[in-house]
Short mmCIF file of C-alpha atoms in Angstrom, two decimals:
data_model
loop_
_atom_site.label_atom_id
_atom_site.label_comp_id
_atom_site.label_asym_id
_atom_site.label_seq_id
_atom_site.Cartn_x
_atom_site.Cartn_y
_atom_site.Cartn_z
CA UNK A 15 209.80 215.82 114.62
CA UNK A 16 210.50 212.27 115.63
CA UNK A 17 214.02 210.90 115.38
CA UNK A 18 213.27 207.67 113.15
CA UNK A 19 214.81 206.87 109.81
CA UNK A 20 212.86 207.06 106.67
CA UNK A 21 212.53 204.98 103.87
CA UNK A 22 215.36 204.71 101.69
CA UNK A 23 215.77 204.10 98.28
CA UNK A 24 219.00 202.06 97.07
CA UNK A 25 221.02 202.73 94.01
CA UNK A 26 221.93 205.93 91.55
CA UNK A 27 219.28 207.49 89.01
CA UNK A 28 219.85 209.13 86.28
CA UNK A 29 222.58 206.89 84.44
CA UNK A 30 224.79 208.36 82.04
CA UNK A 31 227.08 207.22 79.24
CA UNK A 32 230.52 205.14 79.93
CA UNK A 33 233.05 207.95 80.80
CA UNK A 34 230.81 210.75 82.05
CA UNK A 35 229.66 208.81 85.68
CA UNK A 36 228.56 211.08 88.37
CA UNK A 37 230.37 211.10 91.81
CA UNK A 38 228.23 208.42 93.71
CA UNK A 39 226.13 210.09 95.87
CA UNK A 40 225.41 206.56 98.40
CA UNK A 41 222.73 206.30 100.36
CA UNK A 42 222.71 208.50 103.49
CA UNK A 43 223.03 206.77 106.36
CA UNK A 44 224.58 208.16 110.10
CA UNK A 45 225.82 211.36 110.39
CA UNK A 46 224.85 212.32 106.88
CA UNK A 47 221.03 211.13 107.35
CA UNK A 48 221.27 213.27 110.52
CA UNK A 49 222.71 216.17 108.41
CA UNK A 50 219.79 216.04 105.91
CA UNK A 51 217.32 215.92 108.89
CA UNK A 52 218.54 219.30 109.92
CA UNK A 53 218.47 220.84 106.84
CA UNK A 54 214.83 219.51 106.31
CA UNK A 55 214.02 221.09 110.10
CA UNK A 56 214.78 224.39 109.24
CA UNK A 57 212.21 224.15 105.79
CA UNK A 58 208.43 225.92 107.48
CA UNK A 59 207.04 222.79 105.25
CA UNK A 60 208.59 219.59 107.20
CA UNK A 61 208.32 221.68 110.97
CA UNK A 62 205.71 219.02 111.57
CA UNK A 63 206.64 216.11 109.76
CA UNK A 64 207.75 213.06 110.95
CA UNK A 65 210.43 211.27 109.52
CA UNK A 66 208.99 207.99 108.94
CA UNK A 67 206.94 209.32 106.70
CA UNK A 68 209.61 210.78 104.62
CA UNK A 69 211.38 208.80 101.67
CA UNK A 70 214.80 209.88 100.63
CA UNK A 71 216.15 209.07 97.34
CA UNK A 72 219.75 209.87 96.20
CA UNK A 73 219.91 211.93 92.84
CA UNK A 74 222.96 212.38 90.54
CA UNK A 75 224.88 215.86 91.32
CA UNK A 76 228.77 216.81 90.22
CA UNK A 77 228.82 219.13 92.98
CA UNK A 78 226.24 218.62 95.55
CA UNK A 79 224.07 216.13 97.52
CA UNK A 80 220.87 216.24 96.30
CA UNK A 81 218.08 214.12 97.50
CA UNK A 82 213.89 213.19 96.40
CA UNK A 83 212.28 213.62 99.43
CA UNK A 84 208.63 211.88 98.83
CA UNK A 85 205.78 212.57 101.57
CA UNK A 86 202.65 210.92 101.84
CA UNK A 87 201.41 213.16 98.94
CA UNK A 88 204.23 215.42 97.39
CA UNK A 89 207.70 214.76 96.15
CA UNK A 90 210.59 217.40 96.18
CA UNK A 91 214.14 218.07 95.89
CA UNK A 92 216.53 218.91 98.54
CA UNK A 93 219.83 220.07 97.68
CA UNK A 94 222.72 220.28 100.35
CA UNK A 95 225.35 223.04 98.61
CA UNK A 96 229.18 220.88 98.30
CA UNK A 97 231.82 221.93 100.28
CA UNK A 98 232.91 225.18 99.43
CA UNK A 99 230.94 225.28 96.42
CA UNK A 100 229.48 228.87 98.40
CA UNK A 101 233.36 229.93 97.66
CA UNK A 102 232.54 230.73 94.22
CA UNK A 103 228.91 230.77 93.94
CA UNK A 104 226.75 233.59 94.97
CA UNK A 105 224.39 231.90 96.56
CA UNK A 106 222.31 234.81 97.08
CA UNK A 107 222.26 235.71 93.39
CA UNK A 108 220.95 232.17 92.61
CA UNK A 109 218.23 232.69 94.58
CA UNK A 110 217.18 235.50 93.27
CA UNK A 111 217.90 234.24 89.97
CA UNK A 112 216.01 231.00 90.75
CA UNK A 113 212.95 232.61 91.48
CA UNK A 114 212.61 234.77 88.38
CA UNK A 115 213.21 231.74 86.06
CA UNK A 116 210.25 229.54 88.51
CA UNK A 117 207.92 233.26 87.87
CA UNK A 118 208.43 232.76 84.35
CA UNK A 119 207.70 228.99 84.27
CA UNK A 120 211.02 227.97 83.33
CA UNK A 121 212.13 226.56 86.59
CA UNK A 122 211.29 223.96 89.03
CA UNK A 123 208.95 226.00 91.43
CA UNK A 124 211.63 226.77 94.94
CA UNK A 125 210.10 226.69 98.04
CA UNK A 126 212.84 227.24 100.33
CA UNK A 127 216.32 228.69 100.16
CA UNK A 128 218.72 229.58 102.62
CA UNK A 129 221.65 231.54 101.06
CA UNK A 130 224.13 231.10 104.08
CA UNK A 131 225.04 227.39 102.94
CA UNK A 132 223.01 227.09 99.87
CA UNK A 133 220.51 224.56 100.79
CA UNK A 134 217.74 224.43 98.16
CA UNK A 135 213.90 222.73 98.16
CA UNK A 136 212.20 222.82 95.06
CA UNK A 137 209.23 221.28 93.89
CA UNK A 138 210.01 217.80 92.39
CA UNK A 139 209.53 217.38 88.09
CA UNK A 140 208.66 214.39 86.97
CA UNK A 141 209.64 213.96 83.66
CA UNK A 142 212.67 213.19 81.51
CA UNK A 143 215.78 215.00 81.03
CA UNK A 144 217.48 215.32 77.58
CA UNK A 145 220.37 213.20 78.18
CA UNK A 146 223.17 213.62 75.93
CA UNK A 147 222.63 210.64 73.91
CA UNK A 148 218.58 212.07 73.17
CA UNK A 149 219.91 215.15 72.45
CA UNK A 150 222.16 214.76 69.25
CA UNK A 151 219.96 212.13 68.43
CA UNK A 152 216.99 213.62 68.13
CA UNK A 153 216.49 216.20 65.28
CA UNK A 154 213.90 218.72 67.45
CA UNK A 155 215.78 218.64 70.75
CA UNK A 156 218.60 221.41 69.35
CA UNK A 157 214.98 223.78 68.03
CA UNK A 158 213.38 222.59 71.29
CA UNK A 159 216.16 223.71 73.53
CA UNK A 160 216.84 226.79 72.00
CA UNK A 161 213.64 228.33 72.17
CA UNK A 162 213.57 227.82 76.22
CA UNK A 163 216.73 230.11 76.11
CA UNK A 164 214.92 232.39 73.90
CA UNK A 165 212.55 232.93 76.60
CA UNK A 166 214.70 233.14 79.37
CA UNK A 167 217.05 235.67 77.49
CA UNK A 168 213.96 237.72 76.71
CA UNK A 169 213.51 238.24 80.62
CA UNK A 170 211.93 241.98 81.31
CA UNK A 171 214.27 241.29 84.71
CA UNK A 172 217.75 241.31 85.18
CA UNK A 173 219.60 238.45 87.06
CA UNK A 174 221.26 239.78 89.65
CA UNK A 175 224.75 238.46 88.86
CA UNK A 176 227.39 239.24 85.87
CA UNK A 177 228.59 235.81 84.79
CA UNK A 178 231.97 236.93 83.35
CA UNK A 179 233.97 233.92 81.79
CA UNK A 180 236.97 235.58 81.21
CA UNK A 181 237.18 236.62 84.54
CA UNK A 182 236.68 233.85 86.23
CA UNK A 183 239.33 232.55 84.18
CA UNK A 184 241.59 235.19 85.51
CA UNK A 185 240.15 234.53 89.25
CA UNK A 186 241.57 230.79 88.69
CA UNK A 187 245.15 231.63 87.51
CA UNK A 188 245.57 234.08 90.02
CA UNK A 189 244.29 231.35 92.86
CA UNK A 190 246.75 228.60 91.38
CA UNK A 191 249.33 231.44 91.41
CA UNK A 192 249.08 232.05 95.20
CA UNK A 193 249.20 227.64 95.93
CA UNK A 194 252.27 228.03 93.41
CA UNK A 195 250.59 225.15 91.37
CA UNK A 196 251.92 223.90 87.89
CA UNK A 197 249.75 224.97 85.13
CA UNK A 198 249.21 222.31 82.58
CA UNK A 199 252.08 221.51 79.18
CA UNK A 200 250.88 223.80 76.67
CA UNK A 201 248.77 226.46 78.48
CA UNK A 202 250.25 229.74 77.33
CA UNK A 203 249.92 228.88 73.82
CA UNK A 204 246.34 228.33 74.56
CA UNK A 205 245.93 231.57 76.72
CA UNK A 206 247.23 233.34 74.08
CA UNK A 207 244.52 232.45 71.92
CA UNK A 208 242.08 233.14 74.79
CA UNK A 209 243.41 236.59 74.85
CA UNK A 210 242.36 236.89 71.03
CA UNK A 211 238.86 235.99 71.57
CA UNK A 212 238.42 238.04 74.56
CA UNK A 213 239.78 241.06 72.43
CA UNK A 214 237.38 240.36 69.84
CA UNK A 215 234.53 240.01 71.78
CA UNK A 216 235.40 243.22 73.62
CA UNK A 217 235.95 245.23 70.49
CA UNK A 218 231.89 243.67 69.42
CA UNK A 219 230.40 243.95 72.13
CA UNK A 220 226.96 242.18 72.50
CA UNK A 221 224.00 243.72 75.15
CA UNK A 222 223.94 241.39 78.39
CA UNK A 223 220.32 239.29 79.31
CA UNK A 224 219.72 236.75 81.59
CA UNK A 225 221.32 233.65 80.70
CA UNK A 226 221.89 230.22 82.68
CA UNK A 227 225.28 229.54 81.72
CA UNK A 228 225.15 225.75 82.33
CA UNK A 229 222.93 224.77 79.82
CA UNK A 230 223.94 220.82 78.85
CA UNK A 231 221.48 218.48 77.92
CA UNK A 232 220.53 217.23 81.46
CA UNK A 233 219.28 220.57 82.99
CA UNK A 234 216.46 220.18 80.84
CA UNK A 235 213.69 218.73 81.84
CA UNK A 236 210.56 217.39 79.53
CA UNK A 237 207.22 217.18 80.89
CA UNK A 238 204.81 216.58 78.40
CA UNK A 239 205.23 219.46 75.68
CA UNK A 240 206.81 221.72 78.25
CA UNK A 241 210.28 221.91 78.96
CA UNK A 242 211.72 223.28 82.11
CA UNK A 243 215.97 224.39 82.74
CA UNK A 244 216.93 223.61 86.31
CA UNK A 245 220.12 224.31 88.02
CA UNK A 246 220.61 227.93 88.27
CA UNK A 247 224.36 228.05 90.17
CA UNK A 248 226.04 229.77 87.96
CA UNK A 249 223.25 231.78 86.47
CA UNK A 250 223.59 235.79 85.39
CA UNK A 251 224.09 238.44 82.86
CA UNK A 252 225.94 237.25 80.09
CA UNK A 253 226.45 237.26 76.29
CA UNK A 254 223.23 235.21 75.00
CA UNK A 255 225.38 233.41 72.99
CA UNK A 256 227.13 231.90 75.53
CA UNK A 257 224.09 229.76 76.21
CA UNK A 258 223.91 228.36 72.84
CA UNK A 259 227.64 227.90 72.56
CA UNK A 260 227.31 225.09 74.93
CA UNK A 261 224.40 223.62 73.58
#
C-alpha cells in the first residue's frame, strides 16, 4: 500500500438538534490518518489498495471514531473502538451478535471484525436515519420501528451476551466506590426506587430474546421500505421490553 493521503471530506454529518451535538469527530489528519491506515491494512479487502484512492469521511459517534471510507466503486464504514470502550463491551459478543442480526437482514452487512480492539468494517447504507425530530413526528415511525424489534426478538439464535441493566448498575457503584467518588444529591432516594422495580421485575419474570438494547431513533436506518438497526455494542439477552422502553 502506498503511503499517500486520501481524499478528505470536511465537516460533521449527521446534524442533530440544539443540545444533543455529537463529540466532533475532525478530520483525521497526522498520527490519527496514520492510525486509520493501519487499521484499514489489517482488513483482507484494502491489502492491495492504495490510499489515494481511498476517501475518508468523518461520521457522528458518542463513543468511537467512525469513518466512510469510499473506493473507486464501494463505500463502507470503519469504526475505530474509543478508548477503553473494550473495558465494558464484549467485543467478542458483538461480533457474534453483529453477524446474526446482518444473517437476518437487520444489520449493515460486517465484513471485518477484530475483537482485540474492536475495530469494525461494515458495508456502507445509504439511506436516512430516523432522527429524533422524524420520529415523534411522524405517526408510522413508532409501528415502523417496532416491528424491526419484533423480528429481531423473534431470533431462532441466541445472542451471546446477557445484557443485565441492573447489574451494570451495580458494576458502576461498586467502580465509583473503589475511586471514592461522590455520588450525585439525591441518589439513594432514587436507588431505592430502583430496588422496587428490580424486585418487581424479578418476582414477573419475562423469558430473555435477543434484543439490541440501544435502540434510539438514529440506529435506524431507512432504505427504501426496508429498515435496518445498526450499532450492536451493547447488544444481548434481555427483557424484550427493554427495547421498546426506549423507543
Amino acid at each position: 500500500m502506498e503511503d499517500e493521503s486520501p481524499e478528505i471530506q470536511e465537516g460533521l454529518h449527521n446534524d442533530r438538534p440544539a443540545g444533543e451535538a455529537y463529540p466532533a469527530n475532525r478530520t483525521p489528519r497526522g498520527a490519527k490518518l496514520k492510525k486509520i491506515y493501519n487499521r484499514l491494512a489489517r482488513v483482507p479487502l484494502f491489502r492491495d489498495a492504495r490510499w489515494e484512492d481511498l476517501r475518508l469521511e468523518p461520521l457522528d459517534s458518542f463513543t468511537n471514531l467512525n469513518y466512510k471510507v469510499t473506493t473507486n466503486d464501494e463505500t463502507y464504514v470503519l469504526r475505530i473502538a474509543g478508548k477503553g470502550t473494550s473495558n465494558y463491551i464484549d467485543r467478542a459478543a458483538e461480533e457474534h451478535n453483529a453477524r446474526i442480526a446482518t444473517a437476518a437482514g437487520l444489520n449493515a452487512e460486517t465484513l471485518f471484525f477484530d475483537a482485540n480492539d474492536g475495530t469494525m468494517l461494515s458495508r456502507f447504507v445509504e439511506g436516512s436515519t430516523m432522527d429524533r425530530i422524524r420520529f415523534h413526528s411522524d405517526p408510522t415511525a413508532l409501528t415502523r420501528a417496532a416491528l424491526v424489534l419484533k423480528q429481531l426478538h423473534s431470533f431462532d439464535r441466541a445472542f451471546k451476551s446477557r445484557f443485565d441493566a441492573f447489574a451494570m448498575i451495580d458494576y458502576y457503584l461498586e467502580f465509583l466506590r473503589k475511586l471514592q467518588a461522590p455520588l450525585p444529591a439525591g441518589f439513594e432516594e432514587i436507588n431505592q426506587e430502583v430496588d422496587a422495580v428490580r424486585q418487581l421485575l424479578e418476582a414477573n419474570f419475562t423469558p430473555l430474546t435477543p434484543c439490541h438494547n440501544d435502540p434510539w431513533p438514529e440506529n435506524f436506518v431507512e432504505v427504501g421500505r426496508r429498515i435496518y438497526l445498526i450499532d450492536w455494542e451493547y447488544s444481548g439477552m434481555n427483557d424484550p421490553m427493554w427495547d421498546l422502553g426506549n423507543l
